[in-house]
mmCIF file of C-alpha atoms in Angstrom:
data_model
loop_
_atom_site.group_PDB
_atom_site.id
_atom_site.type_symbol
_atom_site.label_atom_id
_atom_site.label_comp_id
_atom_site.label_asym_id
_atom_site.label_seq_id
_atom_site.Cartn_x
_atom_site.Cartn_y
_atom_site.Cartn_z
ATOM 1 C CA MET J 1 -0.014 0.259 -0.278
ATOM 2 C CA ALA J 2 0.598 3.682 -0.468
ATOM 3 C CA GLY J 3 0.047 7.033 0.253
ATOM 4 C CA GLY J 4 1.498 10.433 -0.252
ATOM 5 C CA ALA J 5 5.233 8.550 -0.789
ATOM 6 C CA ARG J 6 4.806 7.459 2.486
ATOM 7 C CA GLU J 7 4.088 3.075 0.874
ATOM 8 C CA VAL J 8 4.695 0.061 3.241
ATOM 9 C CA LEU J 9 5.376 -3.280 2.480
ATOM 10 C CA THR J 10 3.491 -6.506 3.721
ATOM 11 C CA LEU J 11 4.657 -9.694 3.178
ATOM 12 C CA GLN J 12 1.072 -12.353 4.470
ATOM 13 C CA LEU J 13 2.668 -16.142 4.778
ATOM 14 C CA GLY J 14 0.506 -19.311 6.088
ATOM 15 C CA HIS J 15 -3.471 -20.396 4.315
ATOM 16 C CA PHE J 16 -4.858 -18.810 7.090
ATOM 17 C CA ALA J 17 -2.309 -15.385 6.458
ATOM 18 C CA GLY J 18 -3.697 -16.364 3.067
ATOM 19 C CA PHE J 19 -7.469 -15.717 3.713
ATOM 20 C CA VAL J 20 -7.093 -13.117 6.035
ATOM 21 C CA GLY J 21 -5.630 -11.020 3.394
ATOM 22 C CA ALA J 22 -7.419 -11.471 0.572
ATOM 23 C CA HIS J 23 -9.993 -10.284 2.523
ATOM 24 C CA TRP J 24 -8.301 -6.687 3.387
ATOM 25 C CA TRP J 25 -7.169 -6.479 -0.155
ATOM 26 C CA ASN J 26 -10.403 -7.102 -1.165
ATOM 27 C CA GLN J 27 -11.900 -4.212 1.240
ATOM 28 C CA GLN J 28 -9.139 -1.526 0.218
ATOM 29 C CA ASP J 29 -9.997 -2.001 -3.753
ATOM 30 C CA ALA J 30 -13.072 -1.098 -2.084
ATOM 31 C CA ALA J 31 -11.975 1.949 -1.147
ATOM 32 C CA LEU J 32 -10.091 2.976 -3.803
ATOM 33 C CA ARG J 33 -13.081 2.711 -6.604
ATOM 34 C CA GLU J 34 -15.169 4.629 -4.416
ATOM 35 C CA ALA J 35 -12.800 7.481 -4.023
ATOM 36 C CA ALA J 36 -12.535 7.166 -7.765
ATOM 37 C CA ASP J 37 -15.680 7.977 -8.105
ATOM 38 C CA ALA J 38 -16.039 10.789 -5.295
ATOM 39 C CA LYS J 39 -15.030 13.516 -4.100
ATOM 40 C CA GLU J 40 -12.221 12.541 -1.519
ATOM 41 C CA THR J 41 -11.761 13.727 1.850
ATOM 42 C CA PRO J 42 -8.836 15.781 2.656
ATOM 43 C CA GLY J 43 -6.288 13.702 5.595
ATOM 44 C CA GLU J 44 -7.902 10.584 5.415
ATOM 45 C CA LEU J 45 -7.289 6.622 4.441
ATOM 46 C CA CYS J 46 -4.683 6.538 1.316
ATOM 47 C CA PRO J 47 -6.407 3.127 -0.858
ATOM 48 C CA ASP J 48 -3.624 2.580 -2.863
ATOM 49 C CA VAL J 49 -2.938 -1.046 -3.192
ATOM 50 C CA LEU J 50 -0.857 -3.050 -5.568
ATOM 51 C CA TYR J 51 -0.740 -7.196 -4.849
ATOM 52 C CA ARG J 52 2.000 -8.293 -6.000
ATOM 53 C CA ALA J 53 3.454 -11.640 -6.087
ATOM 54 C CA GLY J 54 7.720 -12.640 -6.435
ATOM 55 C CA ARG J 55 10.710 -13.481 -5.195
ATOM 56 C CA THR J 56 12.999 -10.213 -4.996
ATOM 57 C CA LEU J 57 12.314 -8.121 -2.483
ATOM 58 C CA HIS J 58 14.606 -5.674 -3.379
ATOM 59 C CA PHE J 59 12.784 -5.445 -6.461
ATOM 60 C CA PHE J 60 9.385 -3.171 -4.894
ATOM 61 C CA VAL J 61 11.336 -1.993 -1.971
ATOM 62 C CA GLU J 62 13.842 0.196 -5.209
ATOM 63 C CA GLU J 63 10.044 0.402 -6.656
ATOM 64 C CA CYS J 64 9.140 2.996 -3.678
ATOM 65 C CA ASP J 65 9.268 6.445 -2.939
ATOM 66 C CA TYR J 66 9.760 7.017 0.838
ATOM 67 C CA LEU J 67 9.125 2.807 2.745
ATOM 68 C CA GLN J 68 7.694 2.985 6.026
ATOM 69 C CA GLY J 69 8.618 -0.059 6.919
ATOM 70 C CA PHE J 70 6.659 -3.543 6.536
ATOM 71 C CA GLN J 71 4.238 -5.757 7.861
ATOM 72 C CA VAL J 72 4.720 -9.239 7.879
ATOM 73 C CA LEU J 73 1.404 -11.114 8.144
ATOM 74 C CA CYS J 74 1.920 -14.951 9.585
ATOM 75 C CA ASP J 75 0.037 -17.506 10.457
ATOM 76 C CA LEU J 76 1.577 -18.141 14.323
ATOM 77 C CA HIS J 77 0.497 -21.686 14.777
ATOM 78 C CA ASP J 78 1.695 -23.630 12.467
ATOM 79 C CA GLY J 79 5.303 -23.589 11.088
ATOM 80 C CA PHE J 80 4.835 -20.295 9.470
ATOM 81 C CA SER J 81 5.242 -18.468 13.030
ATOM 82 C CA GLY J 82 9.388 -19.982 12.262
ATOM 83 C CA VAL J 83 9.324 -18.162 8.794
ATOM 84 C CA GLY J 84 7.367 -15.383 9.867
ATOM 85 C CA ALA J 85 10.505 -14.882 11.819
ATOM 86 C CA LYS J 86 13.434 -15.868 9.985
ATOM 87 C CA ALA J 87 11.893 -12.787 7.449
ATOM 88 C CA ALA J 88 11.761 -10.153 10.611
ATOM 89 C CA GLU J 89 15.088 -11.164 11.271
ATOM 90 C CA LEU J 90 15.654 -10.028 7.955
ATOM 91 C CA LEU J 91 14.036 -7.241 7.271
ATOM 92 C CA GLN J 92 15.795 -6.428 10.534
ATOM 93 C CA ASP J 93 18.934 -6.930 9.300
ATOM 94 C CA GLU J 94 18.909 -5.312 5.931
ATOM 95 C CA TYR J 95 16.365 -2.811 6.811
ATOM 96 C CA SER J 96 17.620 -1.100 10.208
ATOM 97 C CA GLY J 97 15.186 2.318 10.642
ATOM 98 C CA ARG J 98 12.343 1.299 9.083
ATOM 99 C CA GLY J 99 9.642 -0.082 10.980
ATOM 100 C CA ILE J 100 8.716 -4.360 11.097
ATOM 101 C CA ILE J 101 5.294 -4.895 11.972
ATOM 102 C CA ALA J 102 4.828 -7.694 13.040
ATOM 103 C CA TRP J 103 0.771 -9.352 13.123
ATOM 104 C CA GLY J 104 0.686 -12.932 14.369
ATOM 105 C CA LEU J 105 -2.640 -14.825 13.292
ATOM 106 C CA LEU J 106 -4.904 -17.646 14.789
ATOM 107 C CA PRO J 107 -7.493 -19.687 12.462
ATOM 108 C CA GLY J 108 -10.934 -20.095 15.185
ATOM 109 C CA PRO J 109 -10.877 -22.312 17.844
ATOM 110 C CA TYR J 110 -9.122 -25.886 18.832
ATOM 111 C CA ALA J 111 -10.584 -29.160 20.258
ATOM 112 C CA LEU J 112 -9.494 -30.201 23.141
ATOM 113 C CA GLY J 113 -8.643 -34.387 21.211
ATOM 114 C CA GLU J 114 -6.171 -33.685 19.160
ATOM 115 C CA PRO J 115 -3.134 -33.364 21.268
ATOM 116 C CA ARG J 116 -0.246 -33.506 19.124
ATOM 117 C CA ARG J 117 -1.630 -30.852 17.111
ATOM 118 C CA ASN J 118 -2.208 -28.825 19.735
ATOM 119 C CA ILE J 119 0.583 -28.972 20.989
ATOM 120 C CA PHE J 120 1.860 -28.291 17.546
ATOM 121 C CA ARG J 121 0.054 -25.497 17.968
ATOM 122 C CA LEU J 122 1.472 -23.906 21.281
ATOM 123 C CA LEU J 123 4.660 -24.648 20.607
ATOM 124 C CA ASN J 124 5.089 -22.874 16.825
ATOM 125 C CA THR J 125 2.642 -19.455 19.022
ATOM 126 C CA ALA J 126 5.142 -19.610 21.653
ATOM 127 C CA PHE J 127 7.849 -19.665 19.648
ATOM 128 C CA GLY J 128 7.073 -17.038 16.777
ATOM 129 C CA LEU J 129 6.206 -14.514 19.533
ATOM 130 C CA ALA J 130 9.336 -14.477 20.792
ATOM 131 C CA ARG J 131 11.298 -14.615 18.127
ATOM 132 C CA LEU J 132 9.273 -11.871 16.234
ATOM 133 C CA SER J 133 9.591 -9.943 19.529
ATOM 134 C CA ALA J 134 13.002 -9.889 18.974
ATOM 135 C CA HIS J 135 13.232 -9.147 15.129
ATOM 136 C CA SER J 136 9.936 -7.110 15.086
ATOM 137 C CA SER J 137 9.153 -3.104 16.144
ATOM 138 C CA LEU J 138 5.979 -5.114 17.428
ATOM 139 C CA VAL J 139 3.329 -8.049 17.682
ATOM 140 C CA CYS J 140 0.596 -8.618 17.774
ATOM 141 C CA PRO J 141 -1.373 -11.975 17.732
ATOM 142 C CA LEU J 142 -4.752 -11.340 16.189
ATOM 143 C CA SER J 143 -7.558 -14.718 16.624
ATOM 144 C CA LEU J 144 -10.945 -14.847 17.976
ATOM 145 C CA GLY J 145 -10.071 -18.042 20.655
ATOM 146 C CA GLY J 146 -10.467 -17.201 23.746
ATOM 147 C CA SER J 147 -6.714 -17.841 24.329
ATOM 148 C CA LEU J 148 -3.256 -19.173 23.472
ATOM 149 C CA GLY J 149 -2.848 -21.644 25.754
ATOM 150 C CA LEU J 150 -3.789 -25.793 25.553
ATOM 151 C CA ARG J 151 -7.561 -25.404 27.658
ATOM 152 C CA PRO J 152 -9.524 -23.665 24.567
ATOM 153 C CA GLU J 153 -11.586 -21.485 25.033
ATOM 154 C CA PRO J 154 -14.717 -20.231 23.730
ATOM 155 C CA PRO J 155 -14.604 -17.925 20.942
ATOM 156 C CA VAL J 156 -15.079 -14.544 21.416
ATOM 157 C CA ARG J 157 -18.494 -12.938 20.832
ATOM 158 C CA PHE J 158 -19.895 -9.043 18.937
ATOM 159 C CA PRO J 159 -23.546 -8.665 19.391
ATOM 160 C CA GLN J 160 -24.359 -7.001 16.465
ATOM 161 C CA LEU J 161 -22.074 -9.846 14.047
ATOM 162 C CA HIS J 162 -23.440 -13.125 13.300
ATOM 163 C CA TYR J 163 -20.179 -15.502 12.627
ATOM 164 C CA ASP J 164 -19.422 -18.959 12.673
ATOM 165 C CA ALA J 165 -16.437 -19.479 15.174
ATOM 166 C CA ALA J 166 -15.348 -23.106 13.164
ATOM 167 C CA LEU J 167 -15.063 -21.389 9.129
ATOM 168 C CA PRO J 168 -11.714 -19.277 8.343
ATOM 169 C CA PHE J 169 -13.763 -16.925 6.108
ATOM 170 C CA HIS J 170 -15.741 -15.367 8.412
ATOM 171 C CA CYS J 171 -12.776 -15.643 10.780
ATOM 172 C CA SER J 172 -10.298 -13.321 8.233
ATOM 173 C CA ALA J 173 -13.030 -10.807 7.778
ATOM 174 C CA ILE J 174 -13.522 -10.039 10.978
ATOM 175 C CA LEU J 175 -9.725 -9.706 11.611
ATOM 176 C CA ALA J 176 -9.175 -8.181 8.100
ATOM 177 C CA THR J 177 -11.921 -5.541 8.869
ATOM 178 C CA ALA J 178 -9.816 -4.560 12.225
ATOM 179 C CA LEU J 179 -6.549 -5.395 10.489
ATOM 180 C CA ASP J 180 -7.734 -2.302 7.589
ATOM 181 C CA THR J 181 -8.861 -0.413 11.278
ATOM 182 C CA VAL J 182 -5.682 -0.396 13.248
ATOM 183 C CA THR J 183 -3.427 0.505 10.419
ATOM 184 C CA ALA J 184 -4.919 3.693 9.905
ATOM 185 C CA PRO J 185 -3.053 5.836 10.936
ATOM 186 C CA TYR J 186 0.329 5.187 9.068
ATOM 187 C CA ARG J 187 -2.098 4.811 6.281
ATOM 188 C CA LEU J 188 -3.527 7.958 6.119
ATOM 189 C CA HIS J 189 -2.755 10.770 3.415
ATOM 190 C CA SER J 190 -1.867 13.291 6.233
ATOM 191 C CA SER J 191 -0.449 12.645 9.328
ATOM 192 C CA PRO J 192 3.210 12.674 11.361
ATOM 193 C CA VAL J 193 2.272 8.651 12.434
ATOM 194 C CA SER J 194 4.524 6.994 10.097
ATOM 195 C CA MET J 195 4.620 3.217 11.544
ATOM 196 C CA VAL J 196 7.856 4.127 13.533
ATOM 197 C CA HIS J 197 5.939 6.006 15.688
ATOM 198 C CA LEU J 198 3.467 4.493 16.674
ATOM 199 C CA ALA J 199 5.246 1.704 17.192
ATOM 200 C CA GLU J 200 7.753 3.522 19.014
ATOM 201 C CA MET J 201 4.945 4.750 21.234
ATOM 202 C CA LEU J 202 3.312 1.236 22.451
ATOM 203 C CA ASN J 203 6.867 -0.828 22.436
ATOM 204 C CA TYR J 204 8.559 1.103 25.046
ATOM 205 C CA SER J 205 10.344 -0.577 27.888
ATOM 206 C CA GLY J 206 10.204 -3.559 26.110
ATOM 207 C CA LYS J 207 6.658 -4.305 26.019
ATOM 208 C CA LYS J 208 6.783 -5.482 22.030
ATOM 209 C CA VAL J 209 4.116 -7.370 22.337
ATOM 210 C CA VAL J 210 0.910 -5.725 21.810
ATOM 211 C CA THR J 211 -3.390 -6.761 22.106
ATOM 212 C CA ALA J 212 -6.295 -5.694 19.382
ATOM 213 C CA GLY J 213 -9.870 -4.784 20.453
ATOM 214 C CA ALA J 214 -12.787 -3.436 18.160
ATOM 215 C CA THR J 215 -16.300 -2.746 18.228
ATOM 216 C CA ILE J 216 -17.837 -4.665 14.803
ATOM 217 C CA PRO J 217 -20.020 -2.670 14.322
ATOM 218 C CA PHE J 218 -19.758 0.250 15.933
ATOM 219 C CA PRO J 219 -22.747 0.256 18.228
ATOM 220 C CA LEU J 220 -24.473 3.895 17.038
ATOM 221 C CA VAL J 221 -28.375 4.567 17.388
ATOM 222 C CA PRO J 222 -29.270 6.832 14.114
ATOM 223 C CA SER J 223 -31.301 9.246 16.669
ATOM 224 C CA GLN J 224 -27.842 9.233 19.155
ATOM 225 C CA SER J 225 -24.606 11.003 18.668
ATOM 226 C CA LEU J 226 -20.798 9.313 19.464
ATOM 227 C CA PRO J 227 -21.171 11.264 23.396
ATOM 228 C CA ASP J 228 -24.207 9.461 24.132
ATOM 229 C CA THR J 229 -23.134 6.136 22.654
ATOM 230 C CA LEU J 230 -19.724 6.170 24.525
ATOM 231 C CA VAL J 231 -21.618 7.402 27.262
ATOM 232 C CA GLN J 232 -23.714 3.803 27.178
ATOM 233 C CA LEU J 233 -21.180 1.819 26.671
ATOM 234 C CA GLY J 234 -20.807 2.738 30.603
ATOM 235 C CA GLY J 235 -16.169 1.669 32.321
ATOM 236 C CA ALA J 236 -15.669 -1.454 30.984
ATOM 237 C CA THR J 237 -13.215 -1.993 27.938
ATOM 238 C CA PRO J 238 -15.358 -0.695 24.555
ATOM 239 C CA TRP J 239 -14.223 -3.249 22.882
ATOM 240 C CA THR J 240 -13.944 -6.739 22.080
ATOM 241 C CA PRO J 241 -10.183 -7.976 22.934
ATOM 242 C CA LEU J 242 -9.127 -9.934 19.244
ATOM 243 C CA SER J 243 -5.444 -11.566 20.966
ATOM 244 C CA ALA J 244 -6.427 -13.878 22.691
ATOM 245 C CA CYS J 245 -5.775 -12.616 25.370
ATOM 246 C CA GLY J 246 -8.034 -13.935 27.740
ATOM 247 C CA ASP J 247 -10.958 -11.306 29.270
ATOM 248 C CA PRO J 248 -9.245 -7.717 29.496
ATOM 249 C CA SER J 249 -11.371 -6.654 32.405
ATOM 250 C CA GLY J 250 -8.873 -5.653 35.705
ATOM 251 C CA THR J 251 -6.110 -5.037 33.214
ATOM 252 C CA HIS J 252 -3.899 -1.920 33.161
ATOM 253 C CA CYS J 253 -3.296 -0.258 29.743
ATOM 254 C CA PHE J 254 -0.200 1.824 29.499
ATOM 255 C CA ALA J 255 -0.443 3.353 25.754
ATOM 256 C CA GLN J 256 -3.565 2.616 22.872
ATOM 257 C CA SER J 257 -3.614 3.608 19.937
ATOM 258 C CA VAL J 258 -7.535 4.320 19.565
ATOM 259 C CA VAL J 259 -9.091 4.351 15.861
ATOM 260 C CA LEU J 260 -13.014 5.091 15.258
ATOM 261 C CA ARG J 261 -14.473 5.577 11.382
ATOM 262 C CA GLY J 262 -17.283 6.012 9.152
ATOM 263 C CA LEU J 263 -19.853 8.445 12.151
ATOM 264 C CA ASP J 264 -21.042 10.896 10.035
ATOM 265 C CA ARG J 265 -19.872 13.961 11.520
ATOM 266 C CA ALA J 266 -23.136 15.499 12.066
ATOM 267 C CA CYS J 267 -23.183 11.859 15.317
ATOM 268 C CA HIS J 268 -19.413 13.573 16.153
ATOM 269 C CA THR J 269 -20.912 16.178 18.987
ATOM 270 C CA SER J 270 -24.208 16.193 20.534
ATOM 271 C CA SER J 271 -26.139 19.858 20.134
ATOM 272 C CA GLN J 272 -29.656 18.585 21.303
ATOM 273 C CA HIS J 273 -29.412 19.621 24.793
ATOM 274 C CA ALA J 274 -31.980 22.126 26.132
ATOM 275 C CA PRO J 275 -30.208 25.832 26.872
ATOM 276 C CA GLY J 276 -29.821 25.858 31.659
ATOM 277 C CA ARG J 277 -30.832 21.772 32.062
ATOM 278 C CA PRO J 278 -26.474 20.013 32.565
ATOM 279 C CA LEU J 279 -25.050 17.995 30.048
ATOM 280 C CA PRO J 280 -25.586 13.869 30.433
ATOM 281 C CA SER J 281 -21.250 13.975 30.785
ATOM 282 C CA PRO J 282 -18.714 16.148 30.317
ATOM 283 C CA LEU J 283 -17.927 14.134 25.972
ATOM 284 C CA HIS J 284 -21.038 16.297 25.401
ATOM 285 C CA ALA J 285 -19.803 19.212 25.536
ATOM 286 C CA CYS J 286 -17.211 18.744 23.895
ATOM 287 C CA SER J 287 -17.117 20.710 20.656
ATOM 288 C CA THR J 288 -15.771 18.000 17.516
ATOM 289 C CA GLY J 289 -15.796 14.283 17.659
ATOM 290 C CA GLU J 290 -11.771 14.226 18.121
ATOM 291 C CA GLU J 291 -12.034 16.611 21.537
ATOM 292 C CA VAL J 292 -14.890 13.626 22.542
ATOM 293 C CA LEU J 293 -12.508 10.317 21.732
ATOM 294 C CA ALA J 294 -10.091 11.636 23.120
ATOM 295 C CA LEU J 295 -10.969 12.837 26.288
ATOM 296 C CA TYR J 296 -13.398 9.303 26.837
ATOM 297 C CA LEU J 297 -10.510 7.741 26.685
ATOM 298 C CA GLN J 298 -8.473 9.628 29.114
ATOM 299 C CA GLN J 299 -11.376 9.372 31.334
ATOM 300 C CA GLN J 300 -11.460 4.663 30.535
ATOM 301 C CA GLN J 301 -7.528 4.874 31.167
ATOM 302 C CA PRO J 302 -6.215 8.025 33.032
ATOM 303 C CA ARG J 303 -2.289 6.725 33.007
ATOM 304 C CA ALA J 304 -2.628 5.303 29.672
ATOM 305 C CA ARG J 305 -0.043 7.622 27.014
ATOM 306 C CA SER J 306 -2.876 7.336 23.575
ATOM 307 C CA SER J 307 -3.581 8.963 19.952
ATOM 308 C CA ALA J 308 -6.653 9.316 19.091
ATOM 309 C CA HIS J 309 -8.285 9.506 15.271
ATOM 310 C CA LEU J 310 -11.521 9.993 13.973
ATOM 311 C CA LEU J 311 -11.986 8.812 10.423
ATOM 312 C CA LEU J 312 -15.011 9.568 8.172
ATOM 313 C CA ALA J 313 -14.090 6.551 5.440
ATOM 314 C CA PRO J 314 -16.648 3.874 7.151
ATOM 315 C CA CYS J 315 -14.847 -0.005 6.629
ATOM 316 C CA LYS J 316 -16.264 -2.126 3.291
ATOM 317 C CA VAL J 317 -18.070 -4.669 3.604
ATOM 318 C CA ALA J 318 -19.586 -5.250 0.265
ATOM 319 C CA PRO J 319 -19.599 -8.839 -1.299
ATOM 320 C CA PRO J 320 -16.903 -11.189 -1.309
ATOM 321 C CA TYR J 321 -17.792 -10.055 2.024
ATOM 322 C CA PRO J 322 -19.761 -13.043 3.708
ATOM 323 C CA ARG J 323 -23.390 -11.638 5.109
ATOM 324 C CA LEU J 324 -22.501 -11.163 8.829
ATOM 325 C CA PHE J 325 -24.765 -8.167 9.923
ATOM 326 C CA SER J 326 -28.087 -9.655 9.495
ATOM 327 C CA ARG J 327 -29.773 -6.787 11.562
ATOM 328 C CA LEU J 328 -28.008 -3.832 11.284
ATOM 329 C CA ARG J 329 -28.962 -0.937 8.014
ATOM 330 C CA GLN J 330 -26.590 -0.495 4.511
ATOM 331 C CA GLN J 331 -24.739 2.466 6.634
ATOM 332 C CA GLY J 332 -24.145 -0.402 8.976
ATOM 333 C CA LEU J 333 -26.622 1.761 12.229
ATOM 334 C CA VAL J 334 -28.074 -0.295 14.631
ATOM 335 C CA PRO J 335 -32.101 -0.070 13.795
ATOM 336 C CA ASP J 336 -34.430 0.857 16.339
ATOM 337 C CA ALA J 337 -36.276 -1.254 14.398
ATOM 338 C CA ALA J 338 -35.975 -4.277 11.897
ATOM 339 C CA PRO J 339 -33.885 -3.446 8.955
ATOM 340 C CA THR J 340 -35.562 -3.165 5.559
ATOM 341 C CA GLY J 341 -33.099 -1.941 2.784
ATOM 342 C CA PRO J 342 -30.408 -2.800 0.724
ATOM 343 C CA ALA J 343 -28.010 -5.092 2.987
ATOM 344 C CA VAL J 344 -24.825 -3.888 4.947
ATOM 345 C CA ASP J 345 -21.923 -1.973 2.095
ATOM 346 C CA SER J 346 -20.049 -0.701 5.261
ATOM 347 C CA ILE J 347 -19.387 -0.071 8.447
ATOM 348 C CA PRO J 348 -17.972 2.259 11.068
ATOM 349 C CA VAL J 349 -15.434 -0.018 13.299
ATOM 350 C CA LEU J 350 -13.763 0.895 16.610
ATOM 351 C CA GLY J 351 -10.423 -0.449 16.698
ATOM 352 C CA ALA J 352 -7.787 -0.420 19.351
ATOM 353 C CA LEU J 353 -4.461 -1.497 19.532
ATOM 354 C CA CYS J 354 -2.547 -1.871 23.043
ATOM 355 C CA SER J 355 0.085 -2.131 25.238
ATOM 356 C CA SER J 356 -1.119 -3.768 28.467
ATOM 357 C CA SER J 357 -1.233 -5.731 31.493
ATOM 358 C CA SER J 358 -2.834 -8.884 30.883
ATOM 359 C CA TRP J 359 0.224 -9.777 28.013
ATOM 360 C CA ASN J 360 1.594 -9.632 31.990
ATOM 361 C CA ARG J 361 -0.686 -13.280 32.801
ATOM 362 C CA THR J 362 -0.285 -14.388 29.147
ATOM 363 C CA LEU J 363 2.963 -15.864 28.414
ATOM 364 C CA GLY J 364 3.293 -16.240 32.093
ATOM 365 C CA ASP J 365 0.608 -18.569 31.607
ATOM 366 C CA LEU J 366 2.479 -20.265 28.462
ATOM 367 C CA ALA J 367 6.008 -20.598 29.871
ATOM 368 C CA GLN J 368 3.988 -22.321 33.324
ATOM 369 C CA GLU J 369 3.080 -24.967 29.998
ATOM 370 C CA LEU J 370 5.608 -25.339 28.430
ATOM 371 C CA SER J 371 8.049 -25.897 31.279
ATOM 372 C CA THR J 372 5.464 -29.252 31.835
ATOM 373 C CA LEU J 373 5.928 -31.008 27.895
ATOM 374 C CA ASP J 374 8.287 -33.775 27.907
ATOM 375 C CA LEU J 375 10.096 -32.918 24.468
ATOM 376 C CA ARG J 376 11.072 -36.363 24.319
ATOM 377 C CA ARG J 377 7.126 -37.198 23.456
ATOM 378 C CA TRP J 378 7.594 -34.869 21.146
ATOM 379 C CA ALA J 379 10.538 -35.494 19.167
ATOM 380 C CA SER J 380 9.240 -35.313 15.410
ATOM 381 C CA PHE J 381 8.667 -31.135 16.869
ATOM 382 C CA LEU J 382 12.720 -31.426 17.692
ATOM 383 C CA ASP J 383 14.023 -33.689 14.433
ATOM 384 C CA ALA J 384 12.752 -30.340 12.943
ATOM 385 C CA GLY J 385 15.806 -27.854 13.763
ATOM 386 C CA VAL J 386 14.726 -27.362 17.027
ATOM 387 C CA GLU J 387 17.270 -28.378 20.258
ATOM 388 C CA ARG J 388 16.482 -28.689 23.927
ATOM 389 C CA ASP J 389 18.636 -25.839 24.159
ATOM 390 C CA ASP J 390 16.362 -23.296 22.332
ATOM 391 C CA PHE J 391 13.490 -24.844 24.539
ATOM 392 C CA GLN J 392 15.425 -22.821 27.587
ATOM 393 C CA GLU J 393 15.742 -19.927 25.759
ATOM 394 C CA LEU J 394 12.343 -19.905 25.006
ATOM 395 C CA LEU J 395 11.108 -20.443 28.457
ATOM 396 C CA GLN J 396 13.300 -17.255 29.666
ATOM 397 C CA GLU J 397 12.023 -15.165 27.037
ATOM 398 C CA LEU J 398 8.806 -15.398 27.665
ATOM 399 C CA HIS J 399 9.263 -15.090 31.473
ATOM 400 C CA GLY J 400 10.908 -11.557 30.604
ATOM 401 C CA LEU J 401 8.704 -10.201 27.996
ATOM 402 C CA ALA J 402 6.428 -10.986 31.544
ATOM 403 C CA GLN J 403 7.554 -9.843 33.710
ATOM 404 C CA CYS J 404 7.686 -6.128 31.550
ATOM 405 C CA TYR J 405 3.930 -5.679 31.401
ATOM 406 C CA ARG J 406 3.538 -5.665 34.903
ATOM 407 C CA ALA J 407 0.860 -3.032 36.748
ATOM 408 C CA GLY J 408 3.116 -1.196 38.188
ATOM 409 C CA ASP J 409 5.977 -0.630 35.840
ATOM 410 C CA GLY J 410 4.064 1.477 33.386
ATOM 411 C CA LEU J 411 4.854 5.269 32.434
ATOM 412 C CA GLU J 412 2.643 7.346 34.019
ATOM 413 C CA ALA J 413 0.919 9.956 30.602
#
């Protein structure tokens, strides 16, 4: 993708990564077609997408006017986690100073009745996280599952979506929607935020592994404003977690990048309050949507370093995107009554990347589960080239990463 000579090269590695990438390219291509047919709002997302297959990365790098960095989309649960880690290592060596953001992709839920497959999934995930964090600016697992460990958890729920977690076609579409939203800050036509700047905001003190979350779609009722909707969300985390770290309630956020897209400007602030009456909340006193979102994030996580972007452009969900929005209006808004009319073709989305203390527990639990394994029972994994010393080093790396996310070690805003 390229925008204002701020190119990003994306490597797509793995079977499930192919599903996610296909949906993502389709969504960007839909935005490109619309931009060609209508007046484009200045400062919005640059939808320029060029998909090519090739064997020589240098050729694509040489075509770039200003290369921000690289995105590595790779399966995290199988051997492609190692391929992705090696790719990140080579990119780091060859293009030092460029941003490298790795998206570790995991398909839907798994079954307890497949112990061998689950052990290999656990090992690949752990090695992938550790190696990718060593060679990338930022690493973010993306999954609709509830856990990275051996004990399966139910898939996450979206109140307005009807999806089958066992279908890669459904899961990948949802993850692509989140991916298209959270990567927006460094894909804008005019924005001081680059890939490197975003990574530096989130990865300080060694916190290179971040969580993703999204509200798909953002639950705005046509008769309400953005302040009304945010007040109704209350104090709970407003997005559904997408990094298999469990329930985020009670966790601490050190830094976060939040994007809200697809709301008409008229909805950004509240203008329907009677003179002389107290405002429902401080959010209703804000004069711009950007102020509303920034104040809301400050109220939710007062000690976190936050970056917020409010975009007019919605996320495109026209075919071949699966029909997951049976209860929504065409623009993705929540109906007051039973919806009628055309199928949904675009939706508002709230997406976030967060450096969260939940990784202290998740990485620690991952290391604990690995420490109970007897590798002699899984000789085929060792036959693939993994040494016992590599395994012990992995445990140390996971424990070291987990310590970076202790709740008391955050940098106050």
